[in-house]
């Protein structure tokens, strides 16, 4: 089986500082994989390498079967991305943002119209289609950014801390959307520092200081570290002197 | 007081850490003064002149030699007819043409009048006038020497150019450059800095803190004052050493007024920033809005006395205009506060006005 | 191609949604063009003058009268001694001082020669020379008049000497209308400033906001990106340029002796260079603040070393060489050649081609410099 994402000893150094340390993992097609870790653990750096925004110092990785270093263009066609800042154009309307990214990804004009309708209905923004993104509340912005990331039906989508700053109910609703995507066959790599969200993922990995300290299903991870909850797992792993 | 000092410290560190920006702010003014001090000139040299001499003889050859010998002109063409001149004027290969009459030597001998025609490319009225003046001077001198003047009455004028006897372009433009560059750079610095805080939202945080808006404004401005002052020092050193612009007046006064002007320009930047909701607007307002008006209305290149009356009045609101008079006054004329107090007072007034508007603008944002 | 279309559409939406910016980019050029076109001149009128007349005779009074009669001088002060000269010059009360010494009339009658002294405030330089030539020509005219009318002692009038009959003619601008010279210069300056500013901060801004990263993850290519950034501002700048031309023609009556199409061809090539440069600046700076300062620096060099305000011929050799690389210089030269002198493609074809090549070069620079991923 070709993995959706496969990384082998992926490393990134900035001068003397190692942000991502020989990370090796894979994501199966249709899987929702959670990338956990504290702020600054290296999650964003790792994602940025996988989406082709940052070159690795050493190691390799493939996304959708294509090498991230040599076949970056092929990779880009097949993935969706939602960054921490949501990266929608605040001074464009909801519709205009959708149309823009649809156009860039080659979605036909007709499909753009139909999909826009679906997205607005799904999120509940039917009456806000012509509002500036700047004006709509944070929770909706997140869901919109996520929908835009999926607009061109990519096989794999990367979400970097997509649920920052909103209430638990909105976060719940967001994860429902992620499930839907996964159920539809889309592979999802999501980073988060919310440990409760980890339970939503099929498999997770925990990054500490740039390296993967634990990986597997949530149950496997709890067992391997000998903890009851993921909170405990985390505390044990990040205590000074703890090794993977 | 302590929160204020802490704020100033934070702004200073912020500025110092941004090496690239720091370098730019310090270097660019000096670089500009160096480059433009050499490049910006109004003297006209090496004028391409065509001479039409239908019957060359001793007299005309002498005249042609004089023109060729002058370092203001180079003779681009000599011919016996005016054919082809139009085309050469049009393509710019010839800027002036002297059309001589026939049989010059004979006419002089007989005491006949001599009609010469001098055609000048007047598309640039400034250089046109200057070129015409040069050529006329050579022709006048030649005529007076070739044709015995006898007892013609003459008033002989001796002219002296006060303050800039050699009409060194650099002495004229460098003070102006100082004023100009300081204005734009300072206004830009504060305009962007404050607009950026607004855009990133950190301004709101500051406004809610115990520091008063006036203090926030002051705190933002202080590191830039120091920076601007260092910049001025570098520029003045360059002006003195490289261009040998005289400094006939009091150095301390010059530095003090420069310091004042930096604050004026920074304050102007603050006013701009209060009206601008984001960095882009602030930048366009500061750069596009200030550049040409300051260049043209401050007396930097075009003398204020040459401006039409309404524009002369308009120039009163251009801060650089006042500063330029002071800088030129101190450097070229050795003037002191006794002569320059009005201009200085105007600058002080403008500064206070801008600072007041700036603080009020910020306070409005809070309320 | 579709990608470029959607990106261009987005740029236009963004620009026109920002009321203030639209206001600025159209209003600033129009207002400055209308107001400042009247400014640019080295002409002097009504020069404030002080006359120190130690002679106080009819002949010296006649000279003062001559000075006042023309438009060029205004005799503000008429003093018997030179005591106040220094202060008047220092305080900028007067720009010129004419000092007529004690035996002026007597010298003219006896010897046919008399000295006077002219002191000029050359603080503002360029005009001092012009003021001097005005004064000298008035003196020359008065001399000629006295030569005919003043009864003199002991000088035989043996030779009747004809004066030099010098006819001068100004080609292309006989009325010496400074606006014809300045309006094209201002137009180019304003279009350049606005165009360069907008592009220089554009990409940097997207970078700071994070939207650039999002675009980089898409299959959009570097060429598509740069093209999409160039096209909207190129069109916008052409519109601003056209408005400027219209104002120039309708309000100031600037001549349009040559073919306007040639001017537009040059403008199109020129704008690619300028905007491309702005985009390149955008790719080498990290913050909008830096982008603006670099843009300011570039604009200053372009404008001051282009022959717009001071002649290129006056610059030292090395500066003239540098000016060859200045696109503004070539564009202004083309414009002035075509509009004022009526030149055709034979003359301006090469500079236009040069601009075109430079434009492609600059774009290539921006495309290669722009990285979709960080190394």
Tab-separated table of N, CA and C in Angstrom, chain B residues 20-21 24-25 28 32 36 38-39 41 43 46 86 89-90 95 111 114-127 129 132 143 148 151-156 158-160 162-164 167 172 180 184 196 199 280-281 283-285 287-289 291-293 296 301 303 306-308 311 328 333 339, chain C residues 18 20 24 32 35 38-39 41-43 45 86 89-92 112-125 127 132 139 143 147 152 161-162 164-165 167-173 178 181 186 190 197 201 205 286 288-290 292-293 296-297 300-301 310-311 313-318 340-341:
chain	number	residue	atom	x	y	z
B	20	UNK	N	18.890	45.082	9.548
B	20	UNK	CA	18.667	45.531	8.180
B	20	UNK	C	18.087	46.938	8.148
B	21	UNK	N	17.008	47.136	8.906
B	21	UNK	CA	16.372	48.447	8.925
B	21	UNK	C	17.314	49.502	9.471
B	24	UNK	N	19.744	50.479	6.877
B	24	UNK	CA	19.104	51.297	5.859
B	24	UNK	C	18.925	52.730	6.350
B	25	UNK	N	18.400	52.876	7.553
B	25	UNK	CA	18.108	54.208	8.059
B	25	UNK	C	19.362	55.048	8.246
B	28	UNK	N	21.327	55.109	4.107
B	28	UNK	CA	20.716	55.708	2.941
B	28	UNK	C	20.855	57.217	2.864
B	32	UNK	N	22.744	58.912	-0.232
B	32	UNK	CA	22.039	59.808	-1.135
B	32	UNK	C	22.745	61.139	-1.246
B	36	UNK	N	24.033	62.356	-4.837
B	36	UNK	CA	23.423	63.509	-5.470
B	36	UNK	C	24.278	64.751	-5.362
B	38	UNK	N	27.193	64.906	-6.026
B	38	UNK	CA	27.995	64.910	-7.245
B	38	UNK	C	27.142	65.019	-8.490
B	39	UNK	N	25.996	64.387	-8.449
B	39	UNK	CA	25.259	64.252	-9.696
B	39	UNK	C	24.311	65.392	-9.994
B	41	UNK	N	23.343	68.880	-10.634
B	41	UNK	CA	24.019	70.140	-10.968
B	41	UNK	C	23.185	70.909	-11.945
B	43	UNK	N	24.917	73.448	-13.709
B	43	UNK	CA	25.830	74.072	-14.682
B	43	UNK	C	25.672	73.327	-15.986
B	46	UNK	N	29.694	71.406	-22.084
B	46	UNK	CA	29.784	70.528	-23.254
B	46	UNK	C	28.584	70.657	-24.174
B	86	UNK	N	17.714	71.338	-38.943
B	86	UNK	CA	16.438	71.002	-38.312
B	86	UNK	C	16.441	69.593	-37.752
B	89	UNK	N	18.597	69.286	-34.706
B	89	UNK	CA	17.963	69.836	-33.504
B	89	UNK	C	16.946	68.851	-32.980
B	90	UNK	N	16.178	68.279	-33.902
B	90	UNK	CA	15.108	67.403	-33.490
B	90	UNK	C	15.630	66.148	-32.811
B	95	UNK	N	22.472	71.326	-29.822
B	95	UNK	CA	21.644	72.099	-28.911
B	95	UNK	C	21.613	73.560	-29.303
B	111	UNK	N	33.160	98.617	-41.638
B	111	UNK	CA	32.362	99.207	-40.568
B	111	UNK	C	30.885	98.912	-40.713
B	114	UNK	N	26.952	93.787	-38.493
B	114	UNK	CA	27.065	92.340	-38.622
B	114	UNK	C	25.842	91.689	-38.004
B	115	UNK	N	25.155	90.897	-38.823
B	115	UNK	CA	24.004	90.233	-38.233
B	115	UNK	C	24.272	88.753	-38.050
B	116	UNK	N	24.318	88.337	-36.795
B	116	UNK	CA	24.526	86.930	-36.489
B	116	UNK	C	23.226	86.347	-35.956
B	117	UNK	N	23.034	85.083	-36.247
B	117	UNK	CA	21.847	84.442	-35.721
B	117	UNK	C	22.227	83.294	-34.797
B	118	UNK	N	21.649	83.320	-33.593
B	118	UNK	CA	21.944	82.273	-32.619
B	118	UNK	C	20.644	81.534	-32.316
B	119	UNK	N	20.621	80.262	-32.692
B	119	UNK	CA	19.428	79.474	-32.434
B	119	UNK	C	19.718	78.504	-31.288
B	120	UNK	N	18.861	78.502	-30.298
B	120	UNK	CA	19.075	77.652	-29.133
B	120	UNK	C	17.890	76.708	-28.955
B	121	UNK	N	18.192	75.497	-28.569
B	121	UNK	CA	17.138	74.533	-28.260
B	121	UNK	C	16.482	74.964	-26.953
B	122	UNK	N	15.252	75.479	-27.096
B	122	UNK	CA	14.625	76.029	-25.897
B	122	UNK	C	13.681	75.080	-25.211
B	123	UNK	N	13.770	73.789	-25.535
B	123	UNK	CA	12.765	72.915	-24.926
B	123	UNK	C	12.926	72.847	-23.422
B	124	UNK	N	14.120	72.970	-22.912
B	124	UNK	CA	14.291	73.132	-21.472
B	124	UNK	C	14.604	74.597	-21.236
B	125	UNK	N	13.615	75.364	-20.793
B	125	UNK	CA	13.819	76.808	-20.702
B	125	UNK	C	14.983	77.189	-19.797
B	126	UNK	N	15.226	76.360	-18.802
B	126	UNK	CA	16.315	76.699	-17.891
B	126	UNK	C	17.652	76.647	-18.591
B	127	UNK	N	17.966	75.496	-19.151
B	127	UNK	CA	19.253	75.380	-19.813
B	127	UNK	C	19.292	76.231	-21.063
B	129	UNK	N	18.158	79.223	-21.507
B	129	UNK	CA	18.612	80.557	-21.138
B	129	UNK	C	20.089	80.586	-20.810
B	132	UNK	N	22.167	80.180	-23.946
B	132	UNK	CA	22.154	81.410	-24.732
B	132	UNK	C	23.077	82.439	-24.101
B	143	UNK	N	33.321	90.246	-30.455
B	143	UNK	CA	32.986	91.438	-31.228
B	143	UNK	C	33.739	92.656	-30.732
B	148	UNK	N	37.136	97.576	-33.602
B	148	UNK	CA	37.650	98.634	-32.725
B	148	UNK	C	36.516	99.478	-32.174
B	151	UNK	N	35.601	105.216	-28.968
B	151	UNK	CA	35.261	105.899	-27.721
B	151	UNK	C	33.913	105.512	-27.167
B	152	UNK	N	33.441	104.331	-27.532
B	152	UNK	CA	32.110	103.952	-27.044
B	152	UNK	C	32.077	103.954	-25.523
B	153	UNK	N	31.039	104.518	-25.024
B	153	UNK	CA	30.896	104.620	-23.575
B	153	UNK	C	30.521	103.260	-23.007
B	154	UNK	N	31.154	102.954	-21.889
B	154	UNK	CA	30.798	101.675	-21.271
B	154	UNK	C	30.786	101.773	-19.767
B	155	UNK	N	29.758	101.204	-19.166
B	155	UNK	CA	29.730	101.052	-17.715
B	155	UNK	C	30.269	99.664	-17.421
B	156	UNK	N	31.345	99.621	-16.669
B	156	UNK	CA	31.955	98.316	-16.409
B	156	UNK	C	31.496	97.779	-15.065
B	158	UNK	N	31.589	95.085	-12.090
B	158	UNK	CA	32.314	93.992	-11.461
B	158	UNK	C	31.313	93.273	-10.568
B	159	UNK	N	31.164	91.961	-10.778
B	159	UNK	CA	30.186	91.282	-9.911
B	159	UNK	C	30.859	90.404	-8.899
B	160	UNK	N	30.233	90.334	-7.764
B	160	UNK	CA	30.701	89.404	-6.742
B	160	UNK	C	29.538	88.543	-6.301
B	162	UNK	N	28.106	86.652	-3.504
B	162	UNK	CA	28.285	86.503	-2.066
B	162	UNK	C	27.872	85.114	-1.629
B	163	UNK	N	28.604	84.574	-0.676
B	163	UNK	CA	28.268	83.311	-0.017
B	163	UNK	C	28.604	82.087	-0.842
B	164	UNK	N	28.667	82.234	-2.145
B	164	UNK	CA	28.980	81.048	-2.941
B	164	UNK	C	29.631	81.517	-4.221
B	167	UNK	N	29.778	79.519	-7.275
B	167	UNK	CA	28.499	78.912	-7.641
B	167	UNK	C	28.608	77.399	-7.682
B	172	UNK	N	25.155	74.436	-3.058
B	172	UNK	CA	23.764	74.815	-3.122
B	172	UNK	C	22.852	73.640	-2.826
B	180	UNK	N	15.840	67.641	2.581
B	180	UNK	CA	14.900	66.786	1.885
B	180	UNK	C	14.926	65.367	2.411
B	184	UNK	N	11.798	63.158	4.477
B	184	UNK	CA	11.124	61.948	4.038
B	184	UNK	C	11.434	60.775	4.959
B	196	UNK	N	2.125	50.263	11.757
B	196	UNK	CA	2.322	48.828	11.901
B	196	UNK	C	1.741	48.331	13.216
B	199	UNK	N	-1.843	48.029	12.762
B	199	UNK	CA	-2.246	46.910	11.924
B	199	UNK	C	-2.130	45.593	12.661
B	280	UNK	N	0.203	50.359	4.434
B	280	UNK	CA	0.280	50.740	3.029
B	280	UNK	C	-0.163	52.190	2.844
B	281	UNK	N	-1.302	52.534	3.465
B	281	UNK	CA	-1.805	53.890	3.346
B	281	UNK	C	-0.816	54.889	3.928
B	283	UNK	N	2.385	54.610	4.164
B	283	UNK	CA	3.538	54.737	3.296
B	283	UNK	C	3.242	55.580	2.071
B	284	UNK	N	2.118	55.304	1.427
B	284	UNK	CA	1.800	56.080	0.235
B	284	UNK	C	1.631	57.549	0.599
B	285	UNK	N	0.954	57.795	1.730
B	285	UNK	CA	0.751	59.187	2.143
B	285	UNK	C	2.088	59.862	2.401
B	287	UNK	N	5.276	58.916	1.482
B	287	UNK	CA	6.201	58.989	0.359
B	287	UNK	C	5.624	59.767	-0.817
B	288	UNK	N	4.518	59.284	-1.374
B	288	UNK	CA	3.972	59.939	-2.553
B	288	UNK	C	3.456	61.328	-2.207
B	289	UNK	N	2.901	61.462	-1.015
B	289	UNK	CA	2.333	62.751	-0.654
B	289	UNK	C	3.380	63.804	-0.358
B	291	UNK	N	6.978	63.566	-1.137
B	291	UNK	CA	8.221	63.657	-1.909
B	291	UNK	C	8.279	64.825	-2.876
B	292	UNK	N	7.389	64.838	-3.845
B	292	UNK	CA	7.469	65.917	-4.828
B	292	UNK	C	7.195	67.300	-4.240
B	293	UNK	N	6.151	67.460	-3.434
B	293	UNK	CA	5.955	68.790	-2.856
B	293	UNK	C	7.178	69.275	-2.092
B	296	UNK	N	9.956	70.183	-4.564
B	296	UNK	CA	9.719	71.331	-5.417
B	296	UNK	C	9.426	72.609	-4.650
B	301	UNK	N	15.550	72.639	-5.087
B	301	UNK	CA	16.067	72.779	-6.452
B	301	UNK	C	15.620	74.089	-7.081
B	303	UNK	N	14.307	77.813	-6.770
B	303	UNK	CA	14.288	78.866	-5.755
B	303	UNK	C	12.874	79.334	-5.461
B	306	UNK	N	11.363	82.230	-7.311
B	306	UNK	CA	10.930	82.017	-8.687
B	306	UNK	C	9.528	81.447	-8.764
B	307	UNK	N	8.992	81.013	-7.645
B	307	UNK	CA	7.662	80.423	-7.670
B	307	UNK	C	6.616	81.506	-7.858
B	308	UNK	N	5.536	81.169	-8.521
B	308	UNK	CA	4.421	82.105	-8.592
B	308	UNK	C	3.862	82.347	-7.187
B	311	UNK	N	2.000	79.771	-5.012
B	311	UNK	CA	2.821	78.662	-4.583
B	311	UNK	C	3.821	79.086	-3.523
B	328	UNK	N	21.044	76.696	5.078
B	328	UNK	CA	21.849	77.484	4.144
B	328	UNK	C	22.394	78.716	4.833
B	333	UNK	N	26.133	81.377	4.915
B	333	UNK	CA	26.191	82.795	5.214
B	333	UNK	C	26.720	83.106	6.601
B	339	UNK	N	19.480	86.409	13.124
B	339	UNK	CA	18.838	86.552	11.826
B	339	UNK	C	17.786	85.485	11.595
C	18	UNK	N	-10.198	49.007	-1.142
C	18	UNK	CA	-9.571	49.891	-0.163
C	18	UNK	C	-9.752	51.333	-0.615
C	20	UNK	N	-9.340	54.246	0.681
C	20	UNK	CA	-8.257	55.199	0.895
C	20	UNK	C	-7.182	55.059	-0.160
C	24	UNK	N	-5.922	57.720	-2.849
C	24	UNK	CA	-4.540	58.173	-2.890
C	24	UNK	C	-3.949	58.040	-4.279
C	32	UNK	N	-1.088	66.924	-7.348
C	32	UNK	CA	0.291	67.401	-7.441
C	32	UNK	C	0.608	67.893	-8.843
C	35	UNK	N	-1.013	71.378	-9.181
C	35	UNK	CA	-0.423	72.439	-8.369
C	35	UNK	C	1.039	72.685	-8.708
C	38	UNK	N	2.985	74.520	-11.902
C	38	UNK	CA	3.208	75.957	-11.953
C	38	UNK	C	4.494	76.355	-11.279
C	39	UNK	N	5.098	75.412	-10.603
C	39	UNK	CA	6.198	75.799	-9.736
C	39	UNK	C	7.534	75.839	-10.436
C	41	UNK	N	10.429	76.436	-12.035
C	41	UNK	CA	11.090	77.390	-12.914
C	41	UNK	C	12.289	78.001	-12.214
C	42	UNK	N	13.256	78.391	-13.013
C	42	UNK	CA	14.392	79.136	-12.473
C	42	UNK	C	14.282	80.602	-12.844
C	43	UNK	N	13.153	80.924	-13.446
C	43	UNK	CA	12.965	82.289	-13.885
C	43	UNK	C	12.962	83.233	-12.697
C	45	UNK	N	11.739	87.004	-11.261
C	45	UNK	CA	11.029	88.241	-11.518
C	45	UNK	C	11.096	89.076	-10.255
C	86	UNK	N	25.550	94.382	4.157
C	86	UNK	CA	25.764	93.052	4.727
C	86	UNK	C	24.515	92.513	5.391
C	89	UNK	N	21.702	91.570	2.971
C	89	UNK	CA	21.939	90.314	2.263
C	89	UNK	C	21.789	89.126	3.215
C	90	UNK	N	22.304	89.295	4.424
C	90	UNK	CA	22.251	88.209	5.397
C	90	UNK	C	20.805	87.872	5.745
C	91	UNK	N	20.034	88.938	5.873
C	91	UNK	CA	18.662	88.769	6.316
C	91	UNK	C	17.726	88.428	5.160
C	92	UNK	N	18.272	88.310	3.974
C	92	UNK	CA	17.522	88.003	2.766
C	92	UNK	C	16.496	89.069	2.424
C	112	UNK	N	34.707	108.199	-20.411
C	112	UNK	CA	33.876	107.243	-21.113
C	112	UNK	C	33.813	105.868	-20.436
C	113	UNK	N	34.358	105.804	-19.236
C	113	UNK	CA	34.345	104.508	-18.536
C	113	UNK	C	34.041	104.756	-17.069
C	114	UNK	N	33.194	103.940	-16.489
C	114	UNK	CA	32.975	104.071	-15.043
C	114	UNK	C	32.669	102.696	-14.467
C	115	UNK	N	33.232	102.388	-13.305
C	115	UNK	CA	32.958	101.083	-12.705
C	115	UNK	C	31.734	101.129	-11.785
C	116	UNK	N	31.028	100.017	-11.697
C	116	UNK	CA	30.028	99.845	-10.659
C	116	UNK	C	30.236	98.455	-10.083
C	117	UNK	N	29.668	98.223	-8.885
C	117	UNK	CA	29.821	96.910	-8.300
C	117	UNK	C	28.467	96.247	-8.089
C	118	UNK	N	28.409	95.000	-8.482
C	118	UNK	CA	27.185	94.222	-8.308
C	118	UNK	C	27.472	93.143	-7.279
C	119	UNK	N	26.667	93.091	-6.236
C	119	UNK	CA	26.836	91.996	-5.281
C	119	UNK	C	25.556	91.170	-5.313
C	120	UNK	N	25.714	89.870	-5.506
C	120	UNK	CA	24.545	89.014	-5.639
C	120	UNK	C	24.546	87.932	-4.579
C	121	UNK	N	23.415	87.685	-4.019
C	121	UNK	CA	23.283	86.597	-3.071
C	121	UNK	C	23.191	85.292	-3.852
C	122	UNK	N	24.282	84.540	-3.805
C	122	UNK	CA	24.265	83.307	-4.582
C	122	UNK	C	23.942	82.096	-3.736
C	123	UNK	N	23.260	82.335	-2.638
C	123	UNK	CA	22.853	81.243	-1.757
C	123	UNK	C	22.030	80.223	-2.517
C	124	UNK	N	21.221	80.700	-3.433
C	124	UNK	CA	20.407	79.757	-4.175
C	124	UNK	C	20.944	79.534	-5.575
C	125	UNK	N	22.160	79.957	-5.786
C	125	UNK	CA	22.923	79.577	-6.950
C	125	UNK	C	22.407	79.780	-8.330
C	127	UNK	N	19.910	80.922	-9.699
C	127	UNK	CA	19.332	82.195	-10.100
C	127	UNK	C	20.339	83.315	-10.105
C	132	UNK	N	22.388	88.105	-12.568
C	132	UNK	CA	23.559	88.841	-13.043
C	132	UNK	C	23.388	89.219	-14.514
C	139	UNK	N	22.574	97.282	-17.784
C	139	UNK	CA	23.719	98.186	-17.804
C	139	UNK	C	24.186	98.436	-19.225
C	143	UNK	N	24.293	101.908	-21.087
C	143	UNK	CA	25.554	102.377	-21.659
C	143	UNK	C	25.339	102.864	-23.083
C	147	UNK	N	25.809	106.561	-24.486
C	147	UNK	CA	26.776	106.782	-25.565
C	147	UNK	C	26.222	107.772	-26.580
C	152	UNK	N	30.271	114.472	-23.985
C	152	UNK	CA	31.496	114.038	-23.323
C	152	UNK	C	32.686	114.915	-23.691
C	161	UNK	N	30.660	103.255	-34.628
C	161	UNK	CA	30.728	101.791	-34.571
C	161	UNK	C	29.331	101.187	-34.447
C	162	UNK	N	29.062	100.266	-35.323
C	162	UNK	CA	27.764	99.598	-35.199
C	162	UNK	C	27.848	98.523	-34.117
C	164	UNK	N	26.902	95.022	-32.258
C	164	UNK	CA	26.688	93.662	-32.729
C	164	UNK	C	25.188	93.394	-32.821
C	165	UNK	N	24.794	92.965	-33.990
C	165	UNK	CA	23.381	92.676	-34.175
C	165	UNK	C	23.175	91.176	-34.001
C	167	UNK	N	20.752	88.227	-33.361
C	167	UNK	CA	19.366	87.786	-33.270
C	167	UNK	C	19.330	86.423	-32.582
C	168	UNK	N	18.563	86.344	-31.519
C	168	UNK	CA	18.490	85.036	-30.864
C	168	UNK	C	17.114	84.436	-31.067
C	169	UNK	N	17.106	83.133	-31.132
C	169	UNK	CA	15.852	82.443	-31.369
C	169	UNK	C	15.817	81.188	-30.505
C	170	UNK	N	14.651	80.935	-29.898
C	170	UNK	CA	14.530	79.729	-29.102
C	170	UNK	C	13.676	78.727	-29.863
C	171	UNK	N	14.282	77.643	-30.193
C	171	UNK	CA	13.560	76.611	-30.906
C	171	UNK	C	12.688	75.830	-29.948
C	172	UNK	N	11.539	75.395	-30.424
C	172	UNK	CA	10.672	74.454	-29.721
C	172	UNK	C	9.896	75.071	-28.574
C	173	UNK	N	10.334	76.112	-28.037
C	173	UNK	CA	9.580	76.654	-26.909
C	173	UNK	C	9.748	78.157	-26.881
C	178	UNK	N	7.610	77.293	-19.082
C	178	UNK	CA	8.226	76.265	-18.271
C	178	UNK	C	7.319	75.061	-18.087
C	181	UNK	N	7.848	72.079	-20.140
C	181	UNK	CA	8.985	71.271	-19.751
C	181	UNK	C	8.662	70.441	-18.525
C	186	UNK	N	6.821	65.963	-14.339
C	186	UNK	CA	6.020	65.644	-13.155
C	186	UNK	C	5.178	64.403	-13.389
C	190	UNK	N	5.339	61.217	-10.936
C	190	UNK	CA	4.212	60.763	-10.138
C	190	UNK	C	3.834	59.327	-10.477
C	197	UNK	N	5.911	52.289	-5.456
C	197	UNK	CA	5.460	52.081	-4.075
C	197	UNK	C	4.496	50.911	-3.982
C	201	UNK	N	5.632	47.217	-1.952
C	201	UNK	CA	5.138	46.737	-0.665
C	201	UNK	C	4.155	45.596	-0.831
C	205	UNK	N	3.826	42.610	1.811
C	205	UNK	CA	2.638	42.632	2.642
C	205	UNK	C	1.993	41.259	2.705
C	286	UNK	N	12.289	42.089	3.950
C	286	UNK	CA	11.498	41.228	4.812
C	286	UNK	C	10.256	41.918	5.372
C	288	UNK	N	7.541	45.482	5.321
C	288	UNK	CA	7.056	46.562	4.467
C	288	UNK	C	7.872	47.830	4.697
C	289	UNK	N	8.292	48.005	5.942
C	289	UNK	CA	9.089	49.189	6.261
C	289	UNK	C	10.370	49.220	5.424
C	290	UNK	N	11.085	48.094	5.402
C	290	UNK	CA	12.301	48.037	4.605
C	290	UNK	C	11.994	48.258	3.139
C	292	UNK	N	9.733	49.937	1.777
C	292	UNK	CA	9.474	51.337	1.505
C	292	UNK	C	10.753	52.145	1.456
C	293	UNK	N	11.657	51.879	2.381
C	293	UNK	CA	12.892	52.660	2.379
C	293	UNK	C	13.736	52.373	1.150
C	296	UNK	N	12.146	54.132	-1.667
C	296	UNK	CA	12.428	55.566	-1.588
C	296	UNK	C	13.809	55.861	-2.159
C	297	UNK	N	14.765	55.079	-1.758
C	297	UNK	CA	16.131	55.255	-2.230
C	297	UNK	C	16.192	55.154	-3.748
C	300	UNK	N	14.489	58.106	-5.486
C	300	UNK	CA	15.315	59.311	-5.426
C	300	UNK	C	16.387	59.290	-6.501
C	301	UNK	N	17.075	58.165	-6.604
C	301	UNK	CA	18.133	58.070	-7.598
C	301	UNK	C	17.545	58.218	-8.988
C	310	UNK	N	17.244	68.448	-13.085
C	310	UNK	CA	18.510	69.084	-13.451
C	310	UNK	C	19.043	68.354	-14.672
C	311	UNK	N	19.727	69.065	-15.568
C	311	UNK	CA	20.093	68.451	-16.846
C	311	UNK	C	21.128	67.332	-16.697
C	313	UNK	N	23.251	66.625	-18.927
C	313	UNK	CA	24.507	67.139	-19.459
C	313	UNK	C	25.358	67.810	-18.402
C	314	UNK	N	24.713	68.232	-17.317
C	314	UNK	CA	25.476	68.915	-16.273
C	314	UNK	C	26.144	67.931	-15.341
C	315	UNK	N	25.779	66.658	-15.415
C	315	UNK	CA	26.318	65.695	-14.460
C	315	UNK	C	27.733	65.298	-14.853
C	316	UNK	N	28.548	64.963	-13.867
C	316	UNK	CA	29.898	64.490	-14.185
C	316	UNK	C	29.839	63.191	-14.980
C	317	UNK	N	30.914	62.904	-15.690
C	317	UNK	CA	30.960	61.752	-16.594
C	317	UNK	C	30.434	60.477	-15.977
C	318	UNK	N	30.921	60.159	-14.784
C	318	UNK	CA	30.533	58.876	-14.194
C	318	UNK	C	29.042	58.849	-13.934
C	340	UNK	N	7.715	67.352	-27.470
C	340	UNK	CA	8.151	68.731	-27.662
C	340	UNK	C	8.825	68.934	-29.015
C	341	UNK	N	9.648	67.959	-29.428
C	341	UNK	CA	10.382	68.164	-30.659
C	341	UNK	C	9.790	67.414	-31.843
